[in-house]
mmCIF file of C-alpha atoms in Angstrom:
data_model
loop_
_atom_site.group_PDB
_atom_site.id
_atom_site.type_symbol
_atom_site.label_atom_id
_atom_site.label_comp_id
_atom_site.label_asym_id
_atom_site.label_seq_id
_atom_site.Cartn_x
_atom_site.Cartn_y
_atom_site.Cartn_z
ATOM 1 C CA UNK Y 901 -34.792 -33.891 111.499
ATOM 2 C CA UNK Y 902 -36.613 -36.924 112.864
ATOM 3 C CA UNK Y 903 -38.184 -39.634 110.761
ATOM 4 C CA UNK Y 904 -41.954 -40.043 110.549
ATOM 5 C CA UNK Y 905 -41.616 -43.752 109.783
ATOM 6 C CA UNK Y 906 -41.595 -45.471 113.159
ATOM 7 C CA UNK Y 907 -38.686 -47.547 114.332
ATOM 8 C CA UNK Y 908 -39.799 -50.988 115.474
ATOM 9 C CA UNK Y 909 -38.404 -51.829 118.900
ATOM 10 C CA UNK Y 910 -38.417 -55.580 119.496
ATOM 11 C CA UNK Y 911 -38.735 -56.593 123.157
ATOM 12 C CA UNK Y 912 -38.072 -60.313 123.684
ATOM 13 C CA UNK Y 913 -39.448 -62.368 126.523
ATOM 14 C CA UNK Y 914 -37.599 -64.518 129.020
ATOM 15 C CA UNK Y 915 -35.330 -66.204 126.529
ATOM 16 C CA UNK Y 916 -31.859 -66.048 125.135
ATOM 17 C CA UNK Y 917 -31.199 -65.110 121.503
ATOM 18 C CA UNK Y 918 -33.066 -67.558 119.243
ATOM 19 C CA UNK Y 919 -32.239 -67.178 115.544
ATOM 20 C CA UNK Y 920 -35.437 -68.910 114.362
ATOM 21 C CA UNK Y 921 -37.811 -66.910 116.595
ATOM 22 C CA UNK Y 922 -40.300 -64.734 114.694
ATOM 23 C CA UNK Y 923 -39.045 -61.607 116.466
ATOM 24 C CA UNK Y 924 -35.468 -62.246 115.351
ATOM 25 C CA UNK Y 925 -36.600 -62.903 111.778
ATOM 26 C CA UNK Y 926 -38.847 -59.820 111.827
ATOM 27 C CA UNK Y 927 -36.057 -57.525 113.049
ATOM 28 C CA UNK Y 928 -33.781 -58.811 110.277
ATOM 29 C CA UNK Y 929 -36.424 -58.033 107.614
ATOM 30 C CA UNK Y 930 -37.417 -54.545 108.715
ATOM 31 C CA UNK Y 931 -35.324 -51.587 107.593
ATOM 32 C CA UNK Y 932 -35.876 -49.632 110.833
ATOM 33 C CA UNK Y 933 -35.716 -52.079 113.726
ATOM 34 C CA UNK Y 934 -33.827 -52.295 116.994
ATOM 35 C CA UNK Y 935 -33.884 -55.120 119.500
ATOM 36 C CA UNK Y 936 -33.618 -54.913 123.269
ATOM 37 C CA UNK Y 937 -30.895 -57.456 124.099
ATOM 38 C CA UNK Y 938 -32.365 -60.731 125.403
ATOM 39 C CA UNK Y 939 -31.462 -61.514 129.001
ATOM 40 C CA UNK Y 940 -32.587 -65.133 129.242
ATOM 41 C CA UNK Y 941 -34.403 -67.005 131.990
ATOM 42 C CA UNK Y 942 -31.515 -66.882 134.442
ATOM 43 C CA UNK Y 943 -31.459 -63.081 134.856
ATOM 44 C CA UNK Y 944 -34.947 -62.320 136.166
ATOM 45 C CA UNK Y 945 -34.261 -58.769 137.286
ATOM 46 C CA UNK Y 946 -37.266 -56.860 135.960
ATOM 47 C CA UNK Y 947 -35.647 -53.476 136.686
ATOM 48 C CA UNK Y 948 -32.687 -54.381 134.437
ATOM 49 C CA UNK Y 949 -35.084 -55.207 131.604
ATOM 50 C CA UNK Y 950 -37.040 -51.971 132.125
ATOM 51 C CA UNK Y 951 -33.753 -50.036 131.994
ATOM 52 C CA UNK Y 952 -32.766 -51.853 128.784
ATOM 53 C CA UNK Y 953 -36.004 -50.716 127.100
ATOM 54 C CA UNK Y 954 -35.459 -47.167 128.356
ATOM 55 C CA UNK Y 955 -31.919 -47.084 126.919
ATOM 56 C CA UNK Y 956 -33.094 -48.314 123.512
ATOM 57 C CA UNK Y 957 -36.070 -45.921 123.334
ATOM 58 C CA UNK Y 958 -33.895 -42.970 124.367
ATOM 59 C CA UNK Y 959 -31.499 -43.747 121.502
ATOM 60 C CA UNK Y 960 -34.253 -43.716 118.851
ATOM 61 C CA UNK Y 961 -35.089 -40.488 117.038
ATOM 62 C CA UNK Y 962 -38.707 -40.239 115.995
ATOM 63 C CA UNK Y 963 -41.732 -42.441 116.603
ATOM 64 C CA UNK Y 964 -41.591 -46.033 117.828
ATOM 65 C CA UNK Y 965 -43.768 -49.125 117.520
ATOM 66 C CA UNK Y 966 -42.992 -51.702 120.205
ATOM 67 C CA UNK Y 967 -43.217 -55.403 119.314
ATOM 68 C CA UNK Y 968 -43.082 -57.499 122.483
ATOM 69 C CA UNK Y 969 -43.524 -61.221 123.018
ATOM 70 C CA UNK Y 970 -44.317 -63.205 126.147
ATOM 71 C CA UNK Y 971 -42.508 -61.816 129.198
ATOM 72 C CA UNK Y 972 -41.515 -58.841 127.046
ATOM 73 C CA UNK Y 973 -45.171 -57.765 127.177
ATOM 74 C CA UNK Y 974 -45.050 -57.710 130.964
ATOM 75 C CA UNK Y 975 -41.756 -55.795 130.804
ATOM 76 C CA UNK Y 976 -43.402 -53.177 128.571
ATOM 77 C CA UNK Y 977 -46.267 -52.796 131.062
ATOM 78 C CA UNK Y 978 -43.771 -52.219 133.885
ATOM 79 C CA UNK Y 979 -41.700 -49.842 131.718
ATOM 80 C CA UNK Y 980 -44.769 -47.797 130.723
ATOM 81 C CA UNK Y 981 -45.356 -46.896 134.384
ATOM 82 C CA UNK Y 982 -42.000 -45.137 134.759
ATOM 83 C CA UNK Y 983 -40.813 -43.899 131.371
ATOM 84 C CA UNK Y 984 -40.687 -40.325 130.169
ATOM 85 C CA UNK Y 985 -40.671 -41.565 126.550
ATOM 86 C CA UNK Y 986 -44.226 -42.963 126.278
ATOM 87 C CA UNK Y 987 -45.194 -40.051 124.006
ATOM 88 C CA UNK Y 988 -42.854 -41.376 121.286
ATOM 89 C CA UNK Y 989 -44.683 -44.718 121.138
ATOM 90 C CA UNK Y 990 -47.303 -44.874 118.389
ATOM 91 C CA UNK Y 991 -48.406 -48.312 119.444
ATOM 92 C CA UNK Y 992 -47.401 -51.661 120.881
ATOM 93 C CA UNK Y 993 -47.991 -55.158 119.534
ATOM 94 C CA UNK Y 994 -48.041 -57.405 122.591
ATOM 95 C CA UNK Y 995 -47.965 -61.031 121.453
ATOM 96 C CA UNK Y 996 -49.050 -63.841 123.763
ATOM 97 C CA UNK Y 997 -48.370 -62.274 127.165
ATOM 98 C CA UNK Y 998 -47.988 -64.898 129.895
ATOM 99 C CA UNK Y 999 -50.046 -65.106 133.058
ATOM 100 C CA UNK Y 1000 -47.308 -64.473 135.616
ATOM 101 C CA UNK Y 1001 -49.937 -64.539 138.391
ATOM 102 C CA UNK Y 1002 -50.438 -68.298 137.892
ATOM 103 C CA UNK Y 1003 -47.846 -71.062 138.221
ATOM 104 C CA UNK Y 1004 -45.886 -71.548 134.999
ATOM 105 C CA UNK Y 1005 -45.133 -74.923 133.367
ATOM 106 C CA UNK Y 1006 -41.939 -76.811 134.192
ATOM 107 C CA UNK Y 1007 -38.849 -75.107 132.800
ATOM 108 C CA UNK Y 1008 -40.213 -71.602 133.436
ATOM 109 C CA UNK Y 1009 -39.659 -69.382 136.491
ATOM 110 C CA UNK Y 1010 -41.835 -70.078 139.520
ATOM 111 C CA UNK Y 1011 -43.933 -67.492 141.320
ATOM 112 C CA UNK Y 1012 -41.272 -67.053 144.029
ATOM 113 C CA UNK Y 1013 -38.592 -66.305 141.414
ATOM 114 C CA UNK Y 1014 -40.883 -63.862 139.593
ATOM 115 C CA UNK Y 1015 -41.695 -62.130 142.882
ATOM 116 C CA UNK Y 1016 -38.013 -61.912 143.834
ATOM 117 C CA UNK Y 1017 -37.191 -60.511 140.375
ATOM 118 C CA UNK Y 1018 -39.711 -57.667 140.740
ATOM 119 C CA UNK Y 1019 -42.262 -58.921 138.190
ATOM 120 C CA UNK Y 1020 -45.185 -59.178 140.597
ATOM 121 C CA UNK Y 1021 -47.669 -57.745 140.825
ATOM 122 C CA UNK Y 1022 -48.170 -57.529 137.073
ATOM 123 C CA UNK Y 1023 -49.206 -53.944 136.199
ATOM 124 C CA UNK Y 1024 -52.885 -53.582 135.439
ATOM 125 C CA UNK Y 1025 -52.953 -49.865 134.599
ATOM 126 C CA UNK Y 1026 -54.073 -48.606 131.215
ATOM 127 C CA UNK Y 1027 -51.065 -48.243 128.912
ATOM 128 C CA UNK Y 1028 -50.309 -44.651 127.845
ATOM 129 C CA UNK Y 1029 -50.256 -45.601 124.142
ATOM 130 C CA UNK Y 1030 -52.331 -47.660 121.736
ATOM 131 C CA UNK Y 1031 -51.796 -51.386 122.114
ATOM 132 C CA UNK Y 1032 -52.903 -54.637 120.549
ATOM 133 C CA UNK Y 1033 -52.699 -57.952 122.412
ATOM 134 C CA UNK Y 1034 -52.397 -60.974 120.120
ATOM 135 C CA UNK Y 1035 -53.932 -63.908 122.006
ATOM 136 C CA UNK Y 1036 -53.660 -67.674 121.639
ATOM 137 C CA UNK Y 1037 -56.471 -70.047 122.579
ATOM 138 C CA UNK Y 1038 -54.068 -72.811 123.652
ATOM 139 C CA UNK Y 1039 -51.094 -70.951 125.124
ATOM 140 C CA UNK Y 1040 -49.502 -73.058 127.883
ATOM 141 C CA UNK Y 1041 -48.257 -69.847 129.542
ATOM 142 C CA UNK Y 1042 -51.512 -67.908 129.628
ATOM 143 C CA UNK Y 1043 -55.135 -69.007 129.732
ATOM 144 C CA UNK Y 1044 -57.120 -67.177 127.038
ATOM 145 C CA UNK Y 1045 -59.665 -65.637 129.432
ATOM 146 C CA UNK Y 1046 -57.001 -64.426 131.870
ATOM 147 C CA UNK Y 1047 -54.910 -62.888 129.085
ATOM 148 C CA UNK Y 1048 -58.078 -61.193 127.820
ATOM 149 C CA UNK Y 1049 -58.645 -59.708 131.286
ATOM 150 C CA UNK Y 1050 -55.072 -58.407 131.319
ATOM 151 C CA UNK Y 1051 -55.542 -56.865 127.858
ATOM 152 C CA UNK Y 1052 -58.726 -55.180 129.099
ATOM 153 C CA UNK Y 1053 -56.890 -53.697 132.084
ATOM 154 C CA UNK Y 1054 -54.201 -52.358 129.751
ATOM 155 C CA UNK Y 1055 -56.862 -50.801 127.480
ATOM 156 C CA UNK Y 1056 -55.624 -52.943 124.606
ATOM 157 C CA UNK Y 1057 -57.476 -54.116 121.542
ATOM 158 C CA UNK Y 1058 -57.277 -57.882 121.140
ATOM 159 C CA UNK Y 1059 -56.848 -60.210 118.221
ATOM 160 C CA UNK Y 1060 -57.653 -63.912 118.441
ATOM 161 C CA UNK Y 1061 -54.876 -65.861 116.714
ATOM 162 C CA UNK Y 1062 -56.594 -69.189 117.300
ATOM 163 C CA UNK Y 1063 -54.571 -72.201 118.434
ATOM 164 C CA UNK Y 1064 -50.987 -70.987 118.058
ATOM 165 C CA UNK Y 1065 -49.553 -72.230 121.351
ATOM 166 C CA UNK Y 1066 -47.099 -69.666 122.699
ATOM 167 C CA UNK Y 1067 -46.333 -68.334 119.187
ATOM 168 C CA UNK Y 1068 -42.731 -69.491 119.394
ATOM 169 C CA UNK Y 1069 -40.493 -72.083 117.704
ATOM 170 C CA UNK Y 1070 -41.614 -74.745 120.213
ATOM 171 C CA UNK Y 1071 -45.186 -74.154 118.970
ATOM 172 C CA UNK Y 1072 -44.099 -74.425 115.337
ATOM 173 C CA UNK Y 1073 -43.602 -70.718 114.642
ATOM 174 C CA UNK Y 1074 -40.565 -69.231 113.002
ATOM 175 C CA UNK Y 1075 -41.924 -66.621 110.623
ATOM 176 C CA UNK Y 1076 -45.074 -64.824 111.758
ATOM 177 C CA UNK Y 1077 -45.860 -62.650 108.777
ATOM 178 C CA UNK Y 1078 -49.075 -61.292 110.322
ATOM 179 C CA UNK Y 1079 -46.864 -59.275 112.673
ATOM 180 C CA UNK Y 1080 -45.925 -56.891 109.860
ATOM 181 C CA UNK Y 1081 -49.598 -56.249 109.034
ATOM 182 C CA UNK Y 1082 -50.331 -55.533 112.711
ATOM 183 C CA UNK Y 1083 -47.319 -53.203 112.946
ATOM 184 C CA UNK Y 1084 -48.626 -51.236 109.952
ATOM 185 C CA UNK Y 1085 -51.999 -50.900 111.708
ATOM 186 C CA UNK Y 1086 -50.255 -49.474 114.786
ATOM 187 C CA UNK Y 1087 -48.001 -47.147 112.794
#
């Protein structure tokens, strides 16, 4: 018998494991959560990340709510184009997706590296499940208007978080308690 309470699948962005990141803290608090293993900024193979999501989703019995951050949002959009498990997803919280079509700040992968890793072009098809894009007005990795256009292409609802930077420890975020409220809305 499968559970009707969704499992939260956490999909990190282009980072290594960060213990103080809101996604890490969220996964530790939730009784039914799994995390796609982080691959870091050195391994930019998009197909490997898509396969990692597919493996995790396939291992979950019952419904799923995806919680992705940054590059994880782009990974989810790529994954949604090829998966046979989209029907198990009740919804996806996509927090501060980056604009991979524009040059990134220093310390982040360049357009050539993103292209070589299979990230470009960024999918702009409607996602096959309900989604909510949480947007920042001062995100150094994604201009508000451009992220809004991406959310529109995905058919996502949007929520304006205000000036939260990239919603990560570097922007002053460890805990992001609003995530749990948004997950409940998607459940």
